Structures are given as C-alpha cells and as structure tokens.
C-alpha cells in the first residue's frame, strides 16, 4: 500500500446512519458489489482528502459480532482479516445503550476504533445529553458528534480518523470490558495455552481466548486449523475451563460474559448520559416493577380506585355543606321577596330545588375529575390499561379498550368518543356498548343520597361496590357480545407505557376544570330545563281534590296553639312555638306530597309503578328514573321535587326513609340507575360513533332490560334473605 493510504471501515447497528455517512464521504466514487461468497451488499469507495488516499468500506449493519448471522460474520471477518486502519463505529446517539454492545465487542477486537455519535440532533431533541469527553475517556477512544443526513461533523470525523490511524499508541492496552476475576483468570489461562501452541497468531490472543471460552464456532474452527495436531489438547483445556466456569456460575460462560458486557455498558450509560428522560425511564421502570406487578399491581389498582371514591365522598362532604347552606340562604331570601303564588313555587320548588340539589355535587365531581386527571397525567392510566389487559382479553378486547371505559367514570360521552382510537370496528362497537356500565359522575349524586341515607358509615364501600358491579357486568356483557354478536379476534397491538411524570398542579386543575365545565354547562341547560319540566308536571293541575282539608287543619292548629300559648307561662312558650311550627310544616309537606301524587307527574308515576314494584321502587322512584333519561343528575332533583323537599340533602334523606324505602330497595334502585339506559347525550354519541341507529336502539333495550333483571334479582333475593325491612 502507498504510504499515505488508509482504510476506514464503517461499522454500526442497522439504521444508525452508516450508509448516509458513507454517501457523504464518498460522493459518487462508490463501488457496489457483494461480499465474497455471500449475498450481502458490499459498498466501498476511495477518495483523496487531507493528503491521504482513503478507502472507505460500509460494513453490514449489525448489533453484535457473534457468529449467528451472515452480516455479523462478514463484518467481523473484514475487521479480523483485512485489518482496516480505523473502524468508525457509527452510533445512534438517541439509542446509546443498544449501540454500545457492538462497541464493546469492537473494543475487545483491539482495532483502532472511533465513535461517531450520529443522530446527535435526535438525541438533543429527546433531551438526551451525552458527555462525549467522559465517554471518550472511559472507552479510551475519540468521539465525534455527527448529524449524518445534514452532513454535520463528517469532516471532523475523517480528520479524527486519520489522526487515530497515525497515532503511535499501543492499542492492545486500551480500556475494554473487564470481567469478574474468575473469568479473567480463565481468559488468561486459555491465552497462555494458546500462545504456547500458536505464538501470537492468528488473531489478537485475548480476543481469541474470549471467543474460545464463549465457544464461538468460527473461531474454534480457525484456531483448530492453525494449530493442527495440537488442537485437540487446546480444545480439551478450553472445555475444562468452560466446565469450571459453568459450575461456578450455573450458566454458560457466553451468557455470563454477555451479562457482564451489559453491566459494563450500564455503568458507562450511568456515567455519561445525564438526561432527565433517562432517569425518568429508569425510575418508571422501577415504579412499574411494583405497579404492573402480576400479584400486587391489581390490588393496588383496586385500592387506588377505592381511595378515589372514598376521598370523593368524605372530602367532598365539606364544601357540599357550604354550597348547600348557600342554596338554602338563596331560597329563603327569594322566599321572603317573592309573593306567595305560582311564580314563587316555580322559582323555589322548580328552579332552586332542581338546580340546587344538583349543584351541591359539584365538589364531588371536581374531586373525581381531579383523580382521573392525576391518573391520566402521571401515566398511571396506561398502566391500568396494561393491568386490565388480561381481564380485557377475557372479553376478547385489549387493555386499550379499558381507557374509554375508565373515562366512562367521568362522563360517558367523551368515553364513547375515546373508543375511536381502536382500529378494529368490532372492537370499537363492543367497547362502546359496554362503556356505559362504567358509572358516570352524574350518577354519583344518586348514590350519595341513597347510600348516605340508608347505609350510613358504609356508604363509601357500598358505592364502591356499585361501581364494581358495573365493571363486572360490562365484562360479562362483553364476553356475551363477543361470542354472539361481534365475533372475531382482537387485533394485536403493542401496549405503550409512557414514562411516569409528576404532573404540575396547574395541568391537573386545567384538566379537572375542562371536564367539570361540562357539568356546569349541563346545570344551566339540560338540568335547568329538565327540572322546570319535572316541576311543571308535578305542580299541575293546580286544582286538586285533597283527601284532607289541609288549610282548615292548619287554621285549626293555629287557633288551638293560640289558646295554649295564651295560657302558658312566658318561660314555657318557646317549646310550644317550636312544636306548632313543626306540626304546621308536617301538614304543609303532606299537602305538597299529596299534590305531587295527584299531579301529572304523580299520575305518570302511578302508571309506571307496576313495572317497578317488583324492584322495590315506588312511584316517585319510577318517575325519577324516567326523568333520568334526560340526564342522570335530574334523578335527584326529581326526588327532591316529588318529596317536596327544597331544604337540602339531609332533609331529603330523612324524607326518603319515611316513605317506605329500605336499604334493600335503595340498593335495588342504585343498581337500576347504574345499568339502565344512559343519558340522552350518551345515546346520541353511541348513534354517532357506531354510525347506526340499530346499535343505539340495541343499547337502550339491552341496558334497560339488564337493569330490570339485575334489580329484580337483588331485591327479590334480598327479601328472601330477610333484608327487606
Ligand atoms: P444504515 O442502516 O446504518 O445504513 O442507516 P442509513 O444511512 O440508511 O440511515 C437510516 C435513516 O436515518 C435514513 O433515513 C437517514 O436519513 C437517517 N439519518 C442518518 N443520519 C441521521 C442523523 O444524524 N439524524 C437524523 N435525524 N437522521 C439521520
Ligand atoms: Mg445501510
């Protein structure tokens, strides 16, 4: 070779940008052919630069230099046999860990290696910072950042390559992977045996020894060829060393050594990569060891969900009281201003009672959405999907379908729309059909009232149980539909687990608010109108034949107390006054209740009552359920109006207890409300997203039938077991 002639080989993982860099360096002066004997493309080109004739060879892309693939053997043989002056290892800097395996193997070959940290732009974009000086120091080789597709750093790379080729330093002593003591001892022993037999050839002795210990078939054959009749002895010695190591580690030496190389790489990565992303990924991996663990992951998930409802229920109770007293104050204020009559009744009993009974749940809904925002923003939602994957496969769906379902806890409308991300149409329809069983936040007020009134301290747990019932029934439904209606296999996909992030408080609040806005919008729209309609139906007709002369009774009562008061000592008056007030209020409430019962609404309720009677739900409950089709929030306001309660939740609870409702019938009603037809907006979304009125009607019929059957079973079984009182 001419004195100023250097050969430079480009090694690297597939897609690390080798060919791109090769093209930039060689331009049009390329020769494309095949490597001898194999159909692996060989590209080389010769250029003249910096006073040198540079022969550049693009090696096949490989991840390692084991003899397992043709590409790897070709690349290795070229380095071993043709001994290029310099090997440039082109490394995908955005994927350093994976790239370094090949690098450690090149290092062991003791050739002159230089790193091109290519894709430097991508690494920067992903926030990966690589300390090139440190990397260079740790591996004792030059490092150059390059951006192959923009021809950045390539000239620098060539200069460094020439410099390295011309450097007088002894290469064999360069830093390389150090194995644990026993392995190093074995390497040493094999190396000495080897030099006894063949002197310094055919390749670098340490490397050859390592390959022999790794039982590398290509190297073994070549060493056998070179050593002739002394090969058998050498191979027996190697086999003995392998056996010793095997016993020591209880694993093949090649596996132990591979592990140690990865350990070495992990150490380098720790030293030189200092990005937040990297740390986040590592931390995520550790967190995931627990949160997606086969055994503890699921209980933790259930615990989170349970905690979410518990906090929603307990913490929400405080602001709820404040809002309630606010509504009460407003009601009394307007009551004092407005003259007795239909307008006053409309404002107080229709608007304030209707909207007021729903707006008190704003804190609960805010808290619930806050939790959902935490799950989404931290990345836990994706883990929940991952955890649910196995269970979802019971239905024949992916964990991915669980995300719309989980969102259904907030509101079914966006949940149904979220099913769009599923590729298969059948998967999408199936997910849409089972999502409404995820109890939405609008149903929560109903549970809070009913469970609160009848289950006391265990209300949180009962509500949790209701939610779980919804989940279980959606799974059963899914299984049923998958085998009967929407047959087919689920399309395979890779579950992505984004790194955990600590969400900012601001983003949580924004997400919470985005969702809660919808609730407030509903308050002023559907709920207001619905409450007014419900009130109208319960307030008319105005002229009602009462069973009792309430007005006469009230007058008589007033007169009677008037006499008692006149005769009483001044000190005894207060309790008497209180008693009078209570008795008058009782009568007024009874009148209102009878009025509601004889109103249009009452008539509708009485008409429906036979359908709901086997479920333990009275005519008021029936009406509330019917009005709930418009929006589930209206259920509570209807109950409020029908029980003539406008003073708030506590009174409504008390009143419910006096109208013959029992814990069992409350449970039955909660189950019905959990399962029956979703609200108008959701039904519309189902039609839109499935593109068919057929599926919409199917959903309405199926869910309502299921609700009836489930409530029936609960109520009747409960009665048989004696819980009916
Ligand atoms: P090879 O398999 O190693 O030969 O890789 P190629 O040279 O074929 O490059 C793979 C892809 O990476 C091509 O689309 C290149 O345009 C692109 N690429 C190469 N170097 C860079 C780089 O530094 N930054 C970015 N963003 N892309 C690059
Ligand atoms: Mg290529």
XYZ file of C-alpha atoms and ligand atoms in Angstrom:
754
model
C 0.000 0.000 0.000
C 1.135 3.502 -0.699
C 2.410 5.288 2.410
C -0.480 7.724 2.515
C -3.138 5.137 2.077
C -5.621 4.331 4.865
C -8.592 2.026 5.002
C -11.552 3.037 7.114
C -14.439 0.685 7.873
C -17.840 1.942 8.956
C -19.485 -0.346 11.492
C -22.718 0.157 13.371
C -26.230 -1.007 14.091
C -28.724 -1.141 11.245
C -30.265 2.286 10.692
C -27.591 4.104 12.604
C -26.906 6.202 9.514
C -23.873 4.350 8.155
C -24.905 4.483 4.543
C -25.869 8.129 4.870
C -22.442 8.987 6.206
C -20.762 6.727 3.683
C -22.542 8.543 0.869
C -21.494 11.917 2.183
C -17.889 10.870 2.424
C -17.544 9.085 -0.882
C -19.999 11.020 -3.000
C -20.108 9.449 -6.449
C -16.951 7.454 -6.055
C -18.648 4.263 -4.923
C -18.336 0.651 -5.881
C -21.254 -1.573 -5.041
C -20.830 -5.324 -5.045
C -21.253 -8.347 -2.846
C -19.042 -9.660 -0.115
C -17.227 -12.758 -1.373
C -19.388 -15.857 -1.293
C -22.475 -14.285 0.250
C -25.305 -12.094 -0.946
C -24.587 -9.290 1.463
C -24.116 -5.980 -0.265
C -20.651 -4.508 -0.060
C -20.146 -0.826 -0.673
C -16.803 0.807 -0.879
C -15.331 3.985 -2.249
C -11.955 5.652 -2.422
C -11.433 9.372 -2.000
C -8.493 11.698 -1.713
C -8.540 14.034 1.178
C -6.107 15.761 3.539
C -3.278 14.317 1.533
C -4.412 10.739 2.033
C -5.991 8.145 -0.137
C -8.881 6.934 1.964
C -10.580 3.664 1.227
C -13.981 3.643 2.922
C -15.924 0.405 3.457
C -19.564 0.303 4.567
C -19.864 -2.827 6.706
C -23.203 -4.598 7.082
C -25.295 -3.231 9.905
C -25.115 -5.465 12.998
C -25.944 -5.329 16.669
C -23.068 -7.535 17.706
C -20.186 -9.574 16.358
C -21.310 -13.086 17.200
C -21.240 -15.749 14.525
C -25.009 -16.033 14.430
C -25.764 -14.164 11.241
C -24.050 -13.758 7.897
C -23.865 -9.992 8.356
C -22.102 -10.354 11.673
C -19.607 -12.851 10.327
C -18.912 -10.679 7.291
C -18.354 -7.589 9.407
C -16.173 -9.419 11.901
C -14.125 -11.182 9.272
C -13.455 -7.968 7.487
C -12.087 -6.402 10.655
C -10.123 -9.550 11.547
C -8.746 -10.441 8.133
C -8.477 -7.173 6.292
C -7.480 -5.234 9.406
C -8.670 -1.782 8.422
C -6.559 1.034 9.841
C -9.514 2.530 11.614
C -13.021 1.343 12.368
C -15.604 4.084 12.774
C -18.419 2.832 14.929
C -21.461 4.788 13.940
C -23.645 5.024 16.969
C -27.223 6.096 17.184
C -26.808 8.639 19.955
C -30.519 8.605 20.657
C -30.138 4.914 21.433
C -26.781 4.735 23.096
C -27.367 1.708 25.277
C -28.275 -0.556 22.393
C -25.418 0.720 20.248
C -22.768 0.151 22.863
C -22.897 -3.629 22.720
C -21.303 -3.656 19.325
C -18.875 -1.032 20.585
C -17.696 -3.208 23.467
C -17.092 -6.058 21.050
C -15.126 -3.830 18.723
C -13.131 -2.712 21.725
C -12.254 -6.317 22.503
C -11.044 -6.841 18.968
C -8.373 -4.266 19.757
C -8.736 -2.461 16.482
C -8.438 1.300 16.346
C -11.990 2.451 16.976
C -13.549 5.848 16.740
C -17.104 6.761 17.693
C -19.409 8.808 15.533
C -22.274 9.798 17.794
C -24.695 10.129 14.940
C -28.310 11.273 15.163
C -26.998 13.917 17.524
C -29.982 16.031 16.520
C -32.464 13.367 17.618
C -30.645 12.849 20.885
C -30.780 16.567 21.562
C -34.463 16.665 20.672
C -35.204 13.898 23.131
C -33.303 15.662 25.843
C -30.533 13.066 25.922
C -27.242 14.677 26.907
C -24.116 12.650 26.310
C -20.883 13.624 27.952
C -18.631 12.897 24.982
C -15.407 13.666 26.840
C -16.287 11.232 29.567
C -17.313 8.575 27.074
C -14.090 9.118 25.206
C -12.151 8.796 28.428
C -13.985 5.715 29.683
C -13.503 3.762 26.494
C -10.247 5.447 25.558
C -11.293 6.386 22.055
C -12.095 9.587 20.145
C -15.742 10.626 19.943
C -17.287 12.939 17.355
C -20.867 14.138 17.188
C -22.408 13.911 13.729
C -25.707 14.526 12.029
C -25.463 12.253 9.018
C -28.359 13.498 6.990
C -27.179 17.104 7.288
C -23.503 16.343 6.712
C -22.561 17.808 10.060
C -19.362 16.679 11.764
C -18.313 14.387 8.930
C -15.146 16.296 8.077
C -14.197 16.366 11.716
C -14.837 12.645 11.868
C -12.453 11.981 8.959
C -9.733 14.144 10.468
C -10.003 12.338 13.786
C -9.918 9.003 11.971
C -6.682 9.896 10.208
C -5.215 11.193 13.454
C -6.108 7.944 15.182
C -4.649 5.819 12.385
C -1.393 7.724 12.612
C -1.205 7.720 16.423
C 1.678 5.690 17.745
C -0.133 4.461 20.848
C -0.124 0.772 21.557
C -3.702 -0.348 21.052
C -3.744 -3.618 22.878
C -3.684 -1.980 26.274
C -6.712 0.204 25.662
C -9.630 0.083 28.021
C -12.011 -2.702 27.453
C -14.558 -4.719 29.321
C -13.129 -6.166 32.489
C -14.759 -9.395 33.526
C -15.029 -10.747 37.028
C -11.942 -12.326 38.492
C -12.707 -15.966 37.716
C -13.443 -15.189 34.107
C -10.342 -13.046 33.755
C -8.281 -15.899 35.219
C -9.809 -18.344 32.742
C -9.150 -15.928 29.877
C -5.583 -15.615 30.992
C -5.024 -19.366 31.226
C -6.528 -20.012 27.801
C -4.474 -17.192 26.345
C -1.255 -18.694 27.693
C -2.141 -22.145 26.361
C -2.884 -20.503 23.046
C 0.428 -18.694 22.776
C 2.220 -21.928 23.739
C 0.596 -23.528 20.735
C 0.440 -20.839 18.072
C 2.576 -17.999 19.291
C 0.957 -14.639 18.532
C -1.489 -15.678 15.794
C -3.825 -15.869 14.168
C -5.745 -13.029 15.891
C -5.453 -10.941 18.989
C -4.806 -13.532 21.709
C -7.070 -12.116 24.417
C -9.932 -11.840 21.978
C -9.328 -15.361 20.682
C -9.267 -16.696 24.229
C -12.572 -14.980 24.991
C -14.130 -16.362 21.839
C -12.917 -19.859 22.665
C -14.417 -19.584 26.138
C -17.620 -18.417 24.526
C -17.493 -21.485 22.309
C -17.524 -19.369 19.144
C -17.670 -22.000 16.415
C -15.997 -19.927 13.695
C -13.041 -19.003 15.873
C -12.755 -22.581 17.156
C -12.527 -23.967 13.633
C -9.941 -21.421 12.608
C -7.816 -21.987 15.671
C -8.075 -25.738 15.082
C -6.894 -25.218 11.504
C -3.985 -23.128 12.647
C -2.867 -25.435 15.428
C -3.121 -28.695 13.535
C -2.428 -31.794 15.647
C -2.121 -29.796 18.854
C -5.686 -28.572 18.537
C -7.192 -31.449 20.487
C -5.155 -30.662 23.628
C -6.007 -26.990 23.449
C -9.712 -27.691 22.973
C -9.750 -30.064 25.933
C -8.175 -27.356 28.084
C -10.772 -24.831 26.892
C -13.577 -27.297 27.548
C -12.220 -27.763 31.076
C -12.213 -24.013 31.691
C -15.739 -23.739 30.343
C -16.869 -26.503 32.622
C -15.306 -24.840 35.651
C -16.984 -21.541 34.834
C -20.278 -23.292 34.170
C -20.230 -24.866 37.577
C -19.226 -21.603 39.162
C -22.000 -19.515 37.616
C -24.543 -22.188 36.891
C -24.790 -20.719 33.409
C -22.927 -20.908 30.120
C -19.817 -18.713 30.100
C -21.020 -16.890 26.965
C -24.167 -15.864 28.820
C -22.250 -14.730 31.869
C -19.884 -12.711 29.708
C -22.720 -11.131 27.749
C -24.321 -10.116 31.019
C -21.092 -8.581 32.182
C -20.741 -6.608 28.973
C -24.225 -5.245 29.552
C -23.270 -4.438 33.102
C -20.247 -2.567 31.784
C -22.486 -0.706 29.344
C -24.975 0.150 32.072
C -22.099 1.618 34.050
C -20.992 3.730 31.099
C -24.526 4.918 30.491
C -24.845 5.969 34.113
C -21.656 7.963 33.819
C -22.156 9.707 30.520
C -25.872 10.034 29.902
C -27.327 12.719 32.106
C -30.769 13.384 30.802
C -33.961 13.764 32.669
C -35.547 11.361 30.206
C -33.110 8.637 31.012
C -33.615 8.979 34.708
C -37.316 9.130 34.195
C -37.281 5.948 32.168
C -35.240 4.183 34.837
C -37.472 5.433 37.588
C -40.534 4.491 35.586
C -39.144 1.035 35.191
C -38.712 0.725 38.929
C -42.161 2.051 39.689
C -43.579 -0.305 37.101
C -41.923 -3.242 38.803
C -44.452 -2.662 41.549
C -47.450 -1.085 39.869
C -47.692 -3.522 36.987
C -46.566 -6.499 39.013
C -48.600 -9.598 38.403
C -49.542 -10.023 42.038
C -49.559 -6.658 43.747
C -50.391 -4.471 40.746
C -54.019 -5.403 40.685
C -54.780 -4.935 44.381
C -53.003 -1.581 44.204
C -55.151 -0.598 41.264
C -58.326 -1.566 43.107
C -57.081 0.317 46.132
C -56.493 3.488 44.079
C -59.996 3.319 42.660
C -61.480 2.653 46.082
C -59.493 5.536 47.536
C -60.680 7.784 44.750
C -64.301 7.190 45.690
C -63.626 7.323 49.394
C -61.955 10.713 49.110
C -64.607 11.936 46.704
C -67.210 11.038 49.250
C -65.599 12.157 52.501
C -63.634 15.241 51.495
C -66.422 16.326 49.187
C -68.838 16.419 52.103
C -67.409 19.679 53.485
C -67.722 22.038 50.514
C -71.011 20.317 49.833
C -72.400 21.647 53.084
C -71.217 25.150 52.301
C -72.896 25.141 48.920
C -75.986 23.689 50.473
C -76.267 26.425 53.058
C -75.692 28.925 50.265
C -78.552 27.452 48.268
C -80.728 27.397 51.388
C -79.946 31.045 52.037
C -80.815 31.997 48.482
C -84.016 30.018 48.732
C -85.079 31.752 51.949
C -84.106 35.123 50.553
C -86.178 34.660 47.410
C -88.955 33.174 49.507
C -89.104 36.370 51.515
C -89.083 38.608 48.461
C -91.424 36.730 46.132
C -95.154 36.885 46.779
C -96.977 33.667 47.535
C -98.187 32.033 44.314
C -97.249 30.131 41.236
C -94.129 32.203 40.423
C -92.716 31.669 43.861
C -93.428 27.964 43.649
C -91.777 27.829 40.243
C -88.648 29.607 41.384
C -88.293 27.893 44.733
C -89.548 24.384 44.037
C -88.664 24.203 40.375
C -85.505 26.139 39.692
C -83.783 26.372 43.062
C -84.765 22.945 44.317
C -83.917 21.331 40.977
C -80.627 23.004 40.167
C -79.705 23.449 43.812
C -79.974 19.762 44.566
C -77.546 19.029 41.762
C -75.050 21.844 42.126
C -74.133 20.667 45.611
C -72.423 17.747 43.925
C -70.010 19.973 42.104
C -67.292 19.392 44.737
C -67.670 15.613 44.424
C -67.432 15.822 40.694
C -64.451 18.154 40.844
C -62.641 15.712 43.132
C -63.477 12.738 40.940
C -62.205 14.518 37.853
C -59.151 15.624 39.771
C -58.304 11.983 40.448
C -58.912 10.992 36.853
C -56.627 13.857 35.795
C -53.941 12.546 38.171
C -54.244 9.061 36.700
C -54.006 10.393 33.181
C -51.256 12.944 33.705
C -48.957 10.713 35.720
C -49.139 7.934 33.162
C -50.930 5.592 35.540
C -53.925 5.334 33.233
C -51.773 3.466 30.697
C -50.669 1.084 33.490
C -54.266 0.489 34.421
C -54.911 -0.430 30.797
C -51.879 -2.693 30.926
C -53.080 -4.359 34.119
C -56.533 -4.777 32.718
C -55.178 -6.299 29.528
C -55.531 -9.863 30.803
C -59.028 -9.266 32.092
C -59.976 -7.425 28.942
C -58.820 -10.401 26.933
C -61.480 -12.417 28.719
C -63.929 -10.252 26.796
C -61.796 -10.520 23.720
C -60.660 -6.914 23.958
C -57.327 -5.246 24.646
C -56.340 -3.314 27.660
C -56.544 -0.364 25.292
C -60.341 -0.582 25.406
C -60.127 -0.040 29.122
C -59.163 3.606 28.685
C -62.540 4.645 27.254
C -64.120 2.546 29.983
C -62.129 4.252 32.705
C -63.051 7.623 31.252
C -66.641 6.488 31.482
C -66.385 7.006 35.230
C -66.220 10.690 34.454
C -68.651 11.071 31.597
C -69.804 8.551 29.039
C -69.940 10.997 26.161
C -66.183 11.581 25.793
C -65.662 7.941 26.780
C -67.703 6.694 23.849
C -65.795 9.047 21.616
C -62.464 7.848 23.001
C -63.193 4.415 21.551
C -62.247 5.931 18.203
C -58.626 5.059 18.889
C -59.401 1.366 18.422
C -58.596 0.182 14.937
C -60.995 -2.700 14.568
C -64.617 -1.786 14.035
C -65.872 -4.720 16.068
C -63.613 -3.812 18.966
C -64.887 -0.271 18.780
C -68.569 -1.193 18.814
C -68.061 -3.683 21.600
C -66.205 -1.123 23.693
C -68.898 1.473 23.061
C -71.622 -0.938 24.116
C -70.025 -1.844 27.423
C -68.673 1.584 28.367
C -71.989 2.955 29.738
C -71.835 0.366 32.516
C -68.961 2.386 33.880
C -70.919 4.517 36.284
C -70.582 8.136 35.244
C -70.132 11.023 37.644
C -73.709 12.183 37.103
C -74.971 9.039 38.790
C -72.841 9.714 41.819
C -75.298 12.173 43.443
C -77.985 9.497 43.357
C -75.704 7.038 45.097
C -74.606 9.624 47.611
C -78.194 10.372 48.562
C -79.394 6.784 48.639
C -76.306 5.170 50.143
C -75.878 8.071 52.524
C -79.455 7.762 53.753
C -79.546 4.016 54.119
C -76.002 2.791 54.652
C -74.530 5.469 56.886
C -70.844 4.981 57.511
C -70.612 2.179 54.966
C -71.868 4.415 52.164
C -68.423 4.734 50.565
C -67.984 0.991 50.419
C -71.488 0.456 49.059
C -70.847 2.999 46.314
C -67.562 1.267 45.522
C -69.499 -1.985 45.279
C -71.951 -0.410 42.843
C -69.072 0.688 40.638
C -67.544 -2.788 40.773
C -70.887 -4.291 39.802
C -70.855 -2.097 36.728
C -67.366 -3.284 35.824
C -68.201 -6.939 36.306
C -71.418 -6.697 34.296
C -69.606 -4.910 31.498
C -67.122 -7.779 31.370
C -69.877 -10.370 31.273
C -71.731 -8.369 28.646
C -68.569 -8.025 26.601
C -67.943 -11.762 26.721
C -71.529 -12.425 25.682
C -71.498 -9.964 22.800
C -68.096 -11.173 21.650
C -69.312 -14.741 21.335
C -72.766 -13.973 19.957
C -72.855 -10.646 18.137
C -69.388 -9.391 17.363
C -67.372 -12.495 16.778
C -63.721 -12.199 15.878
C -60.271 -11.992 17.288
C -58.812 -8.843 18.732
C -56.170 -7.174 16.615
C -52.701 -7.391 18.131
C -51.044 -4.224 19.305
C -48.172 -3.133 21.490
C -49.057 -1.619 24.814
C -47.180 1.610 25.268
C -46.129 2.578 28.751
C -45.116 6.218 28.719
C -42.674 7.270 31.440
C -44.213 8.435 34.685
C -44.386 12.148 35.046
C -45.062 14.257 38.073
C -47.948 16.360 36.811
C -47.985 20.039 37.610
C -50.781 21.220 39.812
C -51.744 23.652 37.099
C -52.217 20.989 34.457
C -54.258 18.888 36.869
C -56.514 21.813 37.630
C -56.881 22.616 33.953
C -57.840 19.044 33.113
C -60.196 18.854 36.041
C -61.777 22.119 35.055
C -62.111 21.192 31.379
C -64.263 18.270 32.346
C -66.181 19.961 35.128
C -67.123 22.767 32.788
C -69.351 20.296 31.025
C -71.099 19.607 34.285
C -71.749 23.289 34.843
C -72.939 23.703 31.283
C -75.375 20.906 31.840
C -76.557 22.638 35.006
C -77.672 25.675 33.095
C -79.003 23.696 30.178
C -80.498 20.274 30.337
C -80.791 20.158 34.100
C -82.431 23.529 34.447
C -84.924 22.788 31.692
C -85.445 19.243 32.958
C -86.074 20.463 36.491
C -88.530 23.017 35.238
C -90.404 20.420 33.228
C -90.430 17.993 36.131
C -91.652 20.720 38.431
C -94.316 21.728 35.915
C -95.553 18.190 35.640
C -95.649 17.876 39.402
C -97.228 21.318 40.017
C -100.109 20.872 37.600
C -103.020 20.545 37.535
C -103.368 23.241 40.154
C -106.823 22.285 41.423
C -106.613 19.077 43.305
C -109.181 17.292 45.425
C -107.224 16.735 48.597
C -108.075 13.782 50.804
C -107.890 16.133 53.708
C -108.764 19.790 54.293
C -105.151 20.837 54.891
C -105.867 24.559 55.013
C -108.680 24.043 57.512
C -106.463 21.845 59.640
C -103.654 24.336 59.629
C -106.029 27.110 60.666
C -107.461 24.924 63.429
C -103.963 24.109 64.602
C -103.003 27.758 64.704
C -106.125 28.554 66.688
C -105.526 25.727 69.149
C -101.933 26.740 69.742
C -103.055 30.334 70.074
C -105.113 29.335 73.118
C -102.338 27.192 74.596
C -99.845 29.979 74.171
C -102.121 32.491 75.805
C -102.423 30.262 78.869
C -98.751 29.344 79.052
C -96.157 30.907 81.313
C -93.705 33.119 79.344
C -90.862 30.633 80.033
C -92.765 27.713 78.517
C -93.578 29.409 75.229
C -90.524 28.524 73.173
C -91.033 24.742 73.052
C -94.705 25.275 72.290
C -93.885 27.643 69.448
C -91.434 25.123 68.026
C -93.969 22.339 68.246
C -96.544 24.469 66.467
C -94.118 25.229 63.664
C -93.246 21.581 63.215
C -96.817 20.406 63.088
C -97.756 23.070 60.596
C -94.792 22.138 58.419
C -95.740 18.489 58.568
C -99.167 19.331 57.286
C -97.778 21.566 54.555
C -95.411 18.856 53.444
C -98.183 16.293 53.449
C -100.240 18.610 51.306
C -97.394 19.066 48.853
C -96.780 15.356 48.750
C -100.405 14.622 48.041
C -100.338 17.335 45.427
C -97.354 15.752 43.741
C -99.006 12.387 43.893
C -102.124 13.699 42.139
C -100.198 15.808 39.638
C -99.448 14.750 36.081
C -96.116 13.507 37.291
C -97.767 11.508 40.004
C -100.158 10.011 37.513
C -97.288 9.033 35.265
C -95.542 7.508 38.257
C -98.619 5.566 39.281
C -98.959 4.357 35.718
C -95.360 3.106 35.745
C -95.437 1.801 39.279
C -96.384 -1.799 38.448
C -93.228 -2.131 36.335
C -91.014 -1.025 39.203
C -92.897 -2.578 42.062
C -91.088 -5.934 41.874
C -87.859 -3.950 42.223
C -88.996 -2.293 45.433
C -89.104 1.118 43.773
C -92.144 3.306 44.477
C -93.876 5.634 42.063
C -91.616 8.540 42.962
C -88.547 6.473 42.221
C -90.132 5.373 38.946
C -90.659 8.958 37.865
C -87.158 9.917 38.916
C -85.779 7.052 36.848
C -87.765 8.105 33.797
C -86.621 11.699 34.052
C -83.084 10.433 34.434
C -83.054 9.572 30.756
C -82.581 13.261 30.017
C -79.647 13.488 32.389
C -78.817 11.399 35.399
C -78.454 14.454 37.603
C -82.177 15.058 37.260
C -82.930 11.883 39.219
C -82.010 13.610 42.443
C -83.812 16.825 41.673
C -86.925 14.848 40.738
C -86.774 13.024 44.035
C -86.418 16.386 45.736
C -89.415 17.839 43.968
C -91.609 14.771 44.451
C -90.819 14.560 48.123
C -91.493 18.273 48.393
C -88.067 18.879 49.802
C -86.233 22.040 48.990
C -84.162 22.387 52.107
C -81.383 20.104 51.000
C -79.899 16.718 51.110
C -80.265 15.839 54.761
C -83.980 16.508 54.727
C -84.363 14.550 51.504
C -82.585 11.621 53.099
C -84.853 11.761 56.115
C -87.932 12.038 53.941
C -86.860 9.077 51.827
C -86.707 6.963 54.949
C -90.248 7.871 55.892
C -91.736 6.906 52.528
C -91.207 3.207 52.940
C -87.812 2.959 51.305
C -85.464 0.403 52.863
C -81.738 -0.218 52.456
C -82.648 -3.082 50.146
C -84.907 -1.030 47.900
C -82.309 1.752 47.880
C -79.729 -0.762 46.720
C -82.094 -2.046 44.079
C -82.690 1.472 42.816
C -78.957 2.209 42.713
C -78.377 -0.929 40.659
C -81.146 0.066 38.284
C -79.705 3.534 37.859
C -76.250 2.089 37.353
C -77.357 -0.110 34.496
C -80.345 1.364 32.690
C -80.332 3.429 29.539
C -77.608 6.072 29.556
C -78.487 9.730 29.222
C -79.676 11.410 26.058
C -76.251 12.818 25.206
C -74.594 9.402 25.517
C -77.255 7.694 23.447
C -76.714 10.320 20.763
C -72.955 9.732 20.967
C -73.465 5.983 20.567
C -75.500 6.532 17.433
C -72.897 8.912 16.038
C -69.899 6.724 16.833
C -71.342 3.395 15.731
C -72.923 5.079 12.733
C -76.098 3.130 13.283
C -79.441 3.686 14.959
C -79.624 -0.077 15.254
C -76.813 -0.227 17.791
C -78.307 2.701 19.646
C -81.700 1.029 19.979
C -79.991 -2.214 20.873
C -78.074 -0.450 23.627
C -81.214 1.149 25.037
C -83.140 -2.110 25.106
C -80.296 -4.242 26.393
C -79.206 -1.929 29.187
C -82.708 -1.272 30.441
C -83.611 -4.954 30.387
C -80.398 -5.843 32.179
C -81.105 -3.136 34.763
C -84.549 -4.505 35.435
C -83.403 -8.104 35.718
C -80.447 -7.225 37.949
C -82.547 -5.057 40.288
C -85.213 -7.710 40.372
C -82.682 -10.347 41.395
C -81.150 -8.113 44.046
C -84.440 -7.037 45.543
C -86.166 -10.415 45.488
C -83.121 -12.290 46.775
C -82.682 -9.727 49.494
C -86.292 -10.131 50.545
C -85.982 -13.887 50.655
C -82.969 -13.485 52.882
C -84.918 -11.208 55.141
C -83.230 -7.885 54.345
C -86.471 -6.333 53.128
C -87.179 -4.290 56.221
P -27.782 2.428 7.907
O -28.796 1.338 8.040
O -26.906 2.467 9.089
O -27.076 2.420 6.636
O -28.639 3.797 8.015
P -28.996 4.802 6.857
O -27.797 5.555 6.436
O -29.765 4.099 5.802
O -29.906 5.828 7.644
C -31.156 5.466 8.192
C -32.035 6.702 8.293
O -31.534 7.624 9.247
C -32.097 7.494 6.979
O -33.445 7.874 6.812
C -31.239 8.707 7.227
O -31.686 9.828 6.501
C -31.414 8.926 8.698
N -30.278 9.568 9.330
C -28.979 9.286 9.170
N -28.229 10.062 9.982
C -29.088 10.856 10.676
C -28.914 11.881 11.683
O -27.813 12.222 12.126
N -30.030 12.483 12.166
C -31.268 12.118 11.719
N -32.327 12.749 12.234
N -31.450 11.157 10.798
C -30.368 10.536 10.259
Mg -27.109 0.905 5.155
